[in-house]
C-alpha cells in the first residue's frame, strides 16, 4: 500500500510556500491544488480498482491535519473533494462511468453543494426541488458556501426529489449550462477556498443522479457525514497544532532584555502554553478514537462521529486564542501567521453541521430521541430509521 505521508511531503512544501499569499490575496491555491492532483492523494479513500489508494479514516485524518498546518484553504478544498467522492463511490452515476477514476487520479476535482440559505446549517434538508421535464430532470437550487466554486470539475448537488418528500444527489459537471457563481468569495478565514454561492438551473437526467430516486438522505448520512466530520476535525487539529507550535517557538525565542530572559520564562506564559498543549492533546486523542471507530465500527461509533467535530472545532477556538494571547503584538501582526490560524479556526464551529447542532444531535442520541425532526410526515419513518443507524 502506498504511504500517503510520502506522497504528501512535496504537496506540503508547495502549500506552505504559497499559504501567506493565498490568504493575503484571497486567491485559490492553484499551486497546491495542482500538486494534490498529481500526487495521487485525491484518491486517498477511493478503491484501488478505480485507481485510488484504498486507505481509510486514520489516513484521511493524518493528511487533512498536515495540510491544514501548511495551508487551511488547501486543506478544506481537499476535504470537500474527498467528501464529494465518497457518495460517488457508494452510488456511481450511470451517466458518468469514468468519474470515479477521474476523481482518484486527480483529473477531476470535486466539491459538495449542499448548503442553502433556506435551511441554513441543516444541510440534510434542502428547500430546493428538482422537477420532471420532457428531457429529464431540472435541478433548480440556490446554493451557499460551495467550496472550490469555479475551480471544481464536478459538483455533487443536493435537491428535493421530483414529486416526493425525499432528497436526491446529482453529479453536475462544471461548465453545465445553468451552473453559475453568484459572487466572488471573501471571508474572514479560509480566504483561498473560493466558497462562493452558486445558482443551479441545470437540465439533466436520472443517469447523473447518485443512486436511486430518494436515496440522497442516506448517502449524506452514511457516506458524507462520517468522512466530512473526521476530516473537518482534522483540519481544526492541524490549525491548532500549527498555532501551538508557533507560540512555543516564539515565546522561547523572544527576549525580555531588561530581565535577560525569554517570554517562556514567565510562569503565566508557561501555564497558558501548557493549557493549550493539553487541550490539543485531548482533542487529538478523541479524534484518533473516532477515526478508529469509523475504521472498525462499534455500537458507539455514531457518537464519536458526532462528537469529534464539535470537540476539535471548539478546541481550535481555545488553542488559537491562547496562541494569540501569549504572543501578543507579534501574533497580531502577520509575521508569525498565528493570525491566519486564528481566523481559519473560526470557520469550523459555524460550518454545517455546526457545533451547537452537533451537541443537540449528541444529546438526542444519548437520551434515546430521533436524531431528526422530519419536516414532513411522509419522511418520519425513514428519517427515524436512519437516525438510529447514524446515532
Coordinates of C-alpha atoms in Angstrom, one line a residue:
X1 CA 0.0 0.0 0.0
X2 CA 1.3 3.5 -0.9
X3 CA 2.4 5.6 2.0
X4 CA 0.3 8.7 2.0
X5 CA 2.8 10.6 4.0
X6 CA 5.5 10.1 1.4
X7 CA 3.1 11.4 -1.2
X8 CA 2.1 14.4 1.0
X9 CA 5.6 15.8 1.7
X10 CA 6.1 17.7 -1.6
X11 CA 2.5 18.9 -1.5
X12 CA 3.1 20.4 2.0
X13 CA 6.2 22.2 0.8
X14 CA 4.3 23.9 -2.0
X15 CA 1.3 24.7 0.2
X16 CA 3.5 26.3 2.9
X17 CA 5.3 28.3 0.3
X18 CA 2.2 30.0 -1.0
X19 CA -0.1 29.9 2.1
X20 CA 0.6 33.5 3.1
X21 CA 0.0 34.9 -0.3
X22 CA -3.2 32.8 -0.8
X23 CA -4.5 34.2 2.5
X24 CA -3.5 37.8 1.8
X25 CA -4.8 37.9 -1.7
X26 CA -7.8 35.7 -1.1
X27 CA -6.9 33.6 -4.1
X28 CA -7.4 30.0 -4.9
X29 CA -4.3 28.0 -4.1
X30 CA -3.7 26.8 -7.6
X31 CA -0.1 25.6 -6.9
X32 CA -1.1 23.4 -4.0
X33 CA -4.2 22.0 -5.7
X34 CA -2.1 21.2 -8.8
X35 CA 0.3 19.3 -6.6
X36 CA -2.6 17.4 -5.0
X37 CA -3.9 16.5 -8.4
X38 CA -0.5 15.0 -9.4
X39 CA 0.2 13.4 -6.1
X40 CA -2.5 10.7 -6.1
X41 CA -3.9 11.9 -2.8
X42 CA -7.2 13.0 -4.3
X43 CA -7.9 9.2 -4.5
X44 CA -6.8 8.6 -0.9
X45 CA -10.0 6.9 0.3
X46 CA -11.2 5.6 -3.1
X47 CA -10.9 1.9 -4.0
X48 CA -7.7 0.6 -5.6
X49 CA -9.7 -0.9 -8.5
X50 CA -10.5 2.6 -9.8
X51 CA -7.0 3.9 -9.2
X52 CA -7.4 5.1 -5.6
X53 CA -5.2 4.4 -2.7
X54 CA -7.8 2.4 -0.8
X55 CA -7.0 4.0 2.6
X56 CA -9.2 4.8 5.5
X57 CA -10.3 7.3 8.2
X58 CA -7.0 7.4 10.0
X59 CA -5.1 8.2 6.9
X60 CA -7.6 10.9 6.0
X61 CA -7.1 12.5 9.4
X62 CA -3.3 12.5 9.0
X63 CA -3.4 14.0 5.6
X64 CA -6.1 16.7 6.3
X65 CA -4.4 17.7 9.6
X66 CA -1.0 18.1 7.9
X67 CA -2.5 20.1 5.0
X68 CA -4.2 22.4 7.5
X69 CA -1.0 23.1 9.3
X70 CA 0.5 24.2 5.9
X71 CA -2.5 26.0 4.3
X72 CA -6.0 25.9 5.8
X73 CA -7.6 26.8 2.4
X74 CA -5.9 23.9 0.6
X75 CA -7.0 21.5 3.4
X76 CA -10.6 22.5 3.1
X77 CA -10.5 22.2 -0.7
X78 CA -9.1 18.7 -0.3
X79 CA -11.6 17.7 2.4
X80 CA -14.5 18.8 0.2
X81 CA -13.2 16.7 -2.7
X82 CA -13.0 13.6 -0.5
X83 CA -16.4 14.3 1.0
X84 CA -17.9 14.6 -2.5
X85 CA -16.0 11.5 -3.8
X86 CA -17.3 9.1 -1.2
X87 CA -21.0 9.2 -2.1
X88 CA -20.0 8.9 -5.8
X89 CA -18.0 5.7 -4.8
X90 CA -21.1 4.4 -3.0
X91 CA -23.5 5.1 -5.8
X92 CA -21.7 6.0 -9.1
X93 CA -23.9 7.9 -11.6
X94 CA -24.6 5.9 -14.7
X95 CA -24.2 8.9 -16.9
X96 CA -20.5 9.5 -15.8
X97 CA -18.9 6.0 -16.0
X98 CA -15.4 7.3 -15.7
X99 CA -16.0 9.7 -12.9
X100 CA -14.5 7.6 -10.1
X101 CA -11.3 7.0 -12.0
X102 CA -11.1 10.8 -12.7
X103 CA -11.6 11.7 -9.1
X104 CA -9.0 9.2 -8.0
X105 CA -6.4 10.2 -10.5
X106 CA -6.7 13.9 -10.0
X107 CA -8.1 14.6 -13.5
X108 CA -11.2 15.8 -11.7
X109 CA -11.6 17.9 -8.6
X110 CA -14.9 17.5 -6.8
X111 CA -16.9 19.6 -4.3
X112 CA -20.2 19.4 -2.4
X113 CA -23.0 21.9 -3.0
X114 CA -25.4 21.1 -0.1
X115 CA -26.0 24.2 2.0
X116 CA -28.9 26.5 1.2
X117 CA -29.9 29.8 2.7
X118 CA -33.4 28.5 3.2
X119 CA -32.3 25.7 5.5
X120 CA -29.1 27.2 6.8
X121 CA -26.8 24.7 8.5
X122 CA -29.4 22.0 8.2
X123 CA -27.7 20.7 5.1
X124 CA -29.7 17.5 5.0
X125 CA -32.9 19.4 4.3
X126 CA -32.6 21.3 1.0
X127 CA -35.5 23.6 0.3
X128 CA -34.8 23.4 -3.4
X129 CA -36.6 20.8 -5.5
X130 CA -35.9 19.2 -8.8
X131 CA -38.8 18.9 -11.3
X132 CA -39.5 16.5 -14.1
X133 CA -39.3 17.9 -17.6
X134 CA -39.7 16.4 -21.1
X135 CA -35.9 16.0 -21.5
X136 CA -35.4 14.5 -18.0
X137 CA -34.9 16.4 -14.7
X138 CA -34.3 20.1 -14.0
X139 CA -32.3 20.8 -10.9
X140 CA -33.1 24.2 -9.5
X141 CA -31.3 25.5 -6.4
X142 CA -29.6 28.4 -4.8
X143 CA -26.6 27.0 -3.0
X144 CA -24.4 28.8 -0.5
X145 CA -20.8 28.1 0.7
X146 CA -19.7 26.0 -2.3
X147 CA -16.0 25.3 -1.7
X148 CA -13.9 25.4 -4.9
X149 CA -16.7 27.2 -6.7
X150 CA -15.5 28.0 -10.2
X151 CA -12.5 25.7 -9.8
X152 CA -14.0 22.2 -9.3
X153 CA -14.6 19.9 -12.2
X154 CA -17.8 18.3 -10.8
X155 CA -20.2 19.3 -8.1
X156 CA -22.3 16.9 -6.0
X157 CA -25.5 18.8 -5.6
X158 CA -28.5 18.0 -3.3
X159 CA -32.1 18.8 -4.1
X160 CA -35.6 17.7 -3.3
X161 CA -36.8 14.7 -5.3
X162 CA -39.4 15.5 -8.0
X163 CA -42.9 14.7 -6.7
X164 CA -41.6 13.3 -3.4
X165 CA -40.6 14.5 0.0
X166 CA -37.1 13.0 -0.2
X167 CA -33.7 14.1 -1.3
X168 CA -31.6 13.4 -4.4
X169 CA -27.9 13.9 -5.1
X170 CA -26.7 14.7 -8.6
X171 CA -23.2 14.9 -10.1
X172 CA -23.2 18.0 -12.2
X173 CA -20.1 18.7 -14.4
X174 CA -18.6 22.2 -14.2
X175 CA -19.5 24.2 -17.3
X176 CA -23.0 22.8 -17.4
X177 CA -25.5 25.3 -18.8
X178 CA -27.3 27.0 -15.9
X179 CA -24.5 26.5 -13.3
X180 CA -23.3 29.9 -12.3
X181 CA -21.3 31.6 -9.5
X182 CA -23.3 34.4 -7.8
X183 CA -20.4 36.4 -6.4
X184 CA -16.7 36.1 -5.5
X185 CA -15.7 34.6 -2.2
X186 CA -14.5 36.9 0.6
X187 CA -14.3 35.6 4.1
X188 CA -12.6 36.1 7.5
X189 CA -10.8 32.8 7.2
X190 CA -10.1 30.1 4.6
X191 CA -9.8 33.1 2.3
X192 CA -8.5 31.0 -0.6
X193 CA -11.0 28.2 -0.7
X194 CA -13.5 30.0 -3.1
X195 CA -16.6 29.2 -1.0
X196 CA -19.0 31.2 -3.2
X197 CA -22.7 30.9 -3.5
X198 CA -23.9 29.3 -6.8
X199 CA -27.2 29.2 -8.7
X200 CA -28.2 25.9 -10.2
X201 CA -30.7 25.8 -13.1
X202 CA -29.4 22.7 -14.9
X203 CA -31.3 20.3 -17.1
X204 CA -30.0 16.7 -16.5
X205 CA -31.2 13.1 -16.5
X206 CA -31.6 10.3 -14.0
X207 CA -28.3 9.0 -15.2
X208 CA -26.5 11.8 -13.4
X209 CA -28.2 11.0 -10.0
X210 CA -26.3 9.2 -7.4
X211 CA -28.2 6.0 -6.6
X212 CA -31.9 5.6 -6.7
X213 CA -34.5 8.4 -6.5
X214 CA -34.9 9.5 -2.9
X215 CA -31.6 8.0 -1.8
X216 CA -29.8 11.2 -1.2
X217 CA -30.5 11.5 2.5
X218 CA -29.0 8.1 3.2
X219 CA -25.9 8.9 1.1
X220 CA -25.5 12.2 3.1
X221 CA -25.7 10.5 6.4
X222 CA -23.8 7.3 5.6
X223 CA -21.2 8.3 3.1
X224 CA -20.7 12.1 3.5
X225 CA -21.1 13.0 7.2
X226 CA -18.6 10.5 8.7
X227 CA -15.8 11.4 6.3
X228 CA -16.6 15.2 6.4
X229 CA -16.8 15.3 10.2
X230 CA -13.5 13.4 10.6
X231 CA -11.8 15.5 8.0
X232 CA -13.1 18.8 9.4
X233 CA -12.0 17.7 12.8
X234 CA -8.5 17.0 11.4
X235 CA -8.4 20.5 9.8
X236 CA -9.1 22.0 13.2
X237 CA -6.4 19.9 14.9
X238 CA -3.9 20.8 12.2
X239 CA -4.6 24.5 12.7
X240 CA -4.4 24.1 16.4
X241 CA -1.1 22.3 16.3
X242 CA 0.4 24.9 13.9
X243 CA -0.7 27.7 16.2
X244 CA 0.6 25.9 19.4
X245 CA 4.0 25.1 17.8
X246 CA 4.4 28.7 16.6
X247 CA 3.5 30.0 20.1
X248 CA 6.1 27.8 21.8
X249 CA 8.8 28.8 19.3
X250 CA 8.1 32.5 19.7
X251 CA 7.9 32.5 23.4
X252 CA 11.1 30.6 23.7
X253 CA 12.9 32.9 21.3
X254 CA 11.5 36.3 22.2
X255 CA 13.5 38.1 24.9
X256 CA 12.7 40.4 27.7
X257 CA 16.0 42.1 27.5
X258 CA 15.6 44.1 30.7
X259 CA 15.2 40.8 32.6
X260 CA 17.6 38.8 30.4
X261 CA 15.1 36.0 29.9
X262 CA 12.7 34.7 27.3
X263 CA 8.9 35.1 27.4
X264 CA 8.6 31.4 28.2
X265 CA 10.5 32.1 31.5
X266 CA 7.3 33.8 32.8
X267 CA 5.1 31.3 34.8
X268 CA 2.0 32.9 33.4
X269 CA 3.1 32.2 29.8
X270 CA 4.2 28.7 30.6
X271 CA 0.8 27.9 32.2
X272 CA -1.0 29.1 29.1
X273 CA 1.3 27.0 26.8
X274 CA 0.6 24.0 29.0
X275 CA -3.2 24.6 28.8
X276 CA -3.2 24.8 25.1
X277 CA -1.0 21.8 24.7
X278 CA -3.2 19.7 27.0
X279 CA -6.3 20.9 25.2
X280 CA -4.8 19.9 21.8
X281 CA -3.7 16.5 23.1
X282 CA -7.2 15.8 24.4
X283 CA -8.9 16.7 21.2
X284 CA -6.4 14.8 19.2
X285 CA -6.9 11.7 21.2
X286 CA -10.7 11.9 20.8
X287 CA -10.3 12.3 17.0
X288 CA -7.9 9.4 16.9
X289 CA -10.5 7.3 18.7
X290 CA -13.3 8.5 16.4
X291 CA -11.2 7.6 13.3
X292 CA -10.6 4.1 14.8
X293 CA -14.3 3.7 15.4
X294 CA -15.2 4.6 11.8
X295 CA -12.5 2.2 10.5
X296 CA -13.7 -0.6 12.8
X297 CA -17.3 0.3 13.7
X298 CA -18.8 -0.4 17.1
X299 CA -22.1 0.4 18.7
X300 CA -20.9 3.9 19.9
X301 CA -19.2 4.8 16.5
X302 CA -22.0 7.3 15.6
X303 CA -21.5 9.2 18.9
X304 CA -17.8 9.6 18.1
X305 CA -18.7 10.8 14.5
X306 CA -20.9 13.5 16.0
X307 CA -18.6 14.4 18.9
X308 CA -15.3 14.6 17.0
X309 CA -16.2 17.7 15.0
X310 CA -17.6 19.6 18.0
X311 CA -14.6 18.6 20.2
X312 CA -12.0 19.6 17.6
X313 CA -13.7 22.7 16.4
X314 CA -14.2 24.0 20.0
X315 CA -10.6 23.1 20.9
X316 CA -9.3 25.1 17.9
X317 CA -11.1 28.2 19.1
X318 CA -9.4 27.9 22.5
X319 CA -6.0 26.9 21.4
X320 CA -5.7 29.6 18.7
X321 CA -7.0 32.2 21.1
X322 CA -4.3 31.3 23.7
X323 CA -1.6 31.4 20.9
X324 CA -2.7 35.0 20.1
X325 CA -2.6 36.0 23.8
X326 CA 0.8 34.6 24.7
X327 CA 2.4 36.0 21.6
X328 CA 0.8 39.4 21.9
X329 CA 1.6 42.0 19.3
X330 CA 3.8 39.6 17.3
X331 CA 0.7 37.4 16.8
X332 CA -1.5 40.3 15.9
X333 CA 0.8 41.2 13.1
X334 CA 1.3 38.8 10.2
X335 CA 4.8 37.6 10.5
X336 CA 4.1 34.6 12.8
X337 CA 1.0 33.7 10.8
X338 CA -0.8 32.8 14.0
X339 CA -3.4 35.4 12.9
X340 CA -4.1 33.1 9.9
X341 CA -4.6 30.0 12.1
X342 CA -6.8 32.1 14.4
X343 CA -9.1 33.2 11.6
X344 CA -9.2 29.9 9.8
X345 CA -10.1 28.1 13.1
X346 CA -13.2 30.3 13.5
X347 CA -14.9 28.6 10.5
X348 CA -15.1 25.1 11.8
X349 CA -17.7 25.6 14.5
X350 CA -20.1 27.5 12.2
X351 CA -19.6 25.1 9.3
X352 CA -22.6 22.7 8.9
X353 CA -23.3 20.7 11.0
X354 CA -22.4 23.5 13.5
X355 CA -21.1 22.7 17.0
X356 CA -24.4 23.6 18.5
X357 CA -26.3 21.3 16.1
X358 CA -23.8 18.5 16.9
X359 CA -24.3 19.0 20.6
X360 CA -28.1 18.8 20.1
X361 CA -27.7 15.6 17.9
X362 CA -25.4 14.0 20.6
X363 CA -27.9 14.9 23.3
X364 CA -30.8 13.4 21.3
X365 CA -28.8 10.2 20.8
X366 CA -27.8 9.6 24.4
X367 CA -31.4 10.3 25.6
X368 CA -33.0 8.0 23.1
X369 CA -34.6 10.6 20.8
X370 CA -34.7 10.5 17.0
X371 CA -31.9 12.4 15.5
X372 CA -34.1 14.5 13.1
X373 CA -37.4 16.1 13.4
X374 CA -38.7 15.3 9.9
X375 CA -40.2 18.3 8.2
X376 CA -43.0 16.3 6.5
X377 CA -44.9 13.3 7.9
X378 CA -44.1 11.2 4.9
X379 CA -40.4 11.1 5.8
X380 CA -40.8 10.4 9.6
X381 CA -40.4 6.6 9.4
X382 CA -37.4 6.7 7.0
X383 CA -35.5 9.5 8.8
X384 CA -36.1 8.0 12.2
X385 CA -34.8 4.7 11.0
X386 CA -31.7 6.4 9.5
X387 CA -31.2 8.4 12.7
X388 CA -30.9 5.2 14.6
X389 CA -28.3 4.0 12.2
X390 CA -26.3 7.2 12.5
X391 CA -26.7 7.8 16.2

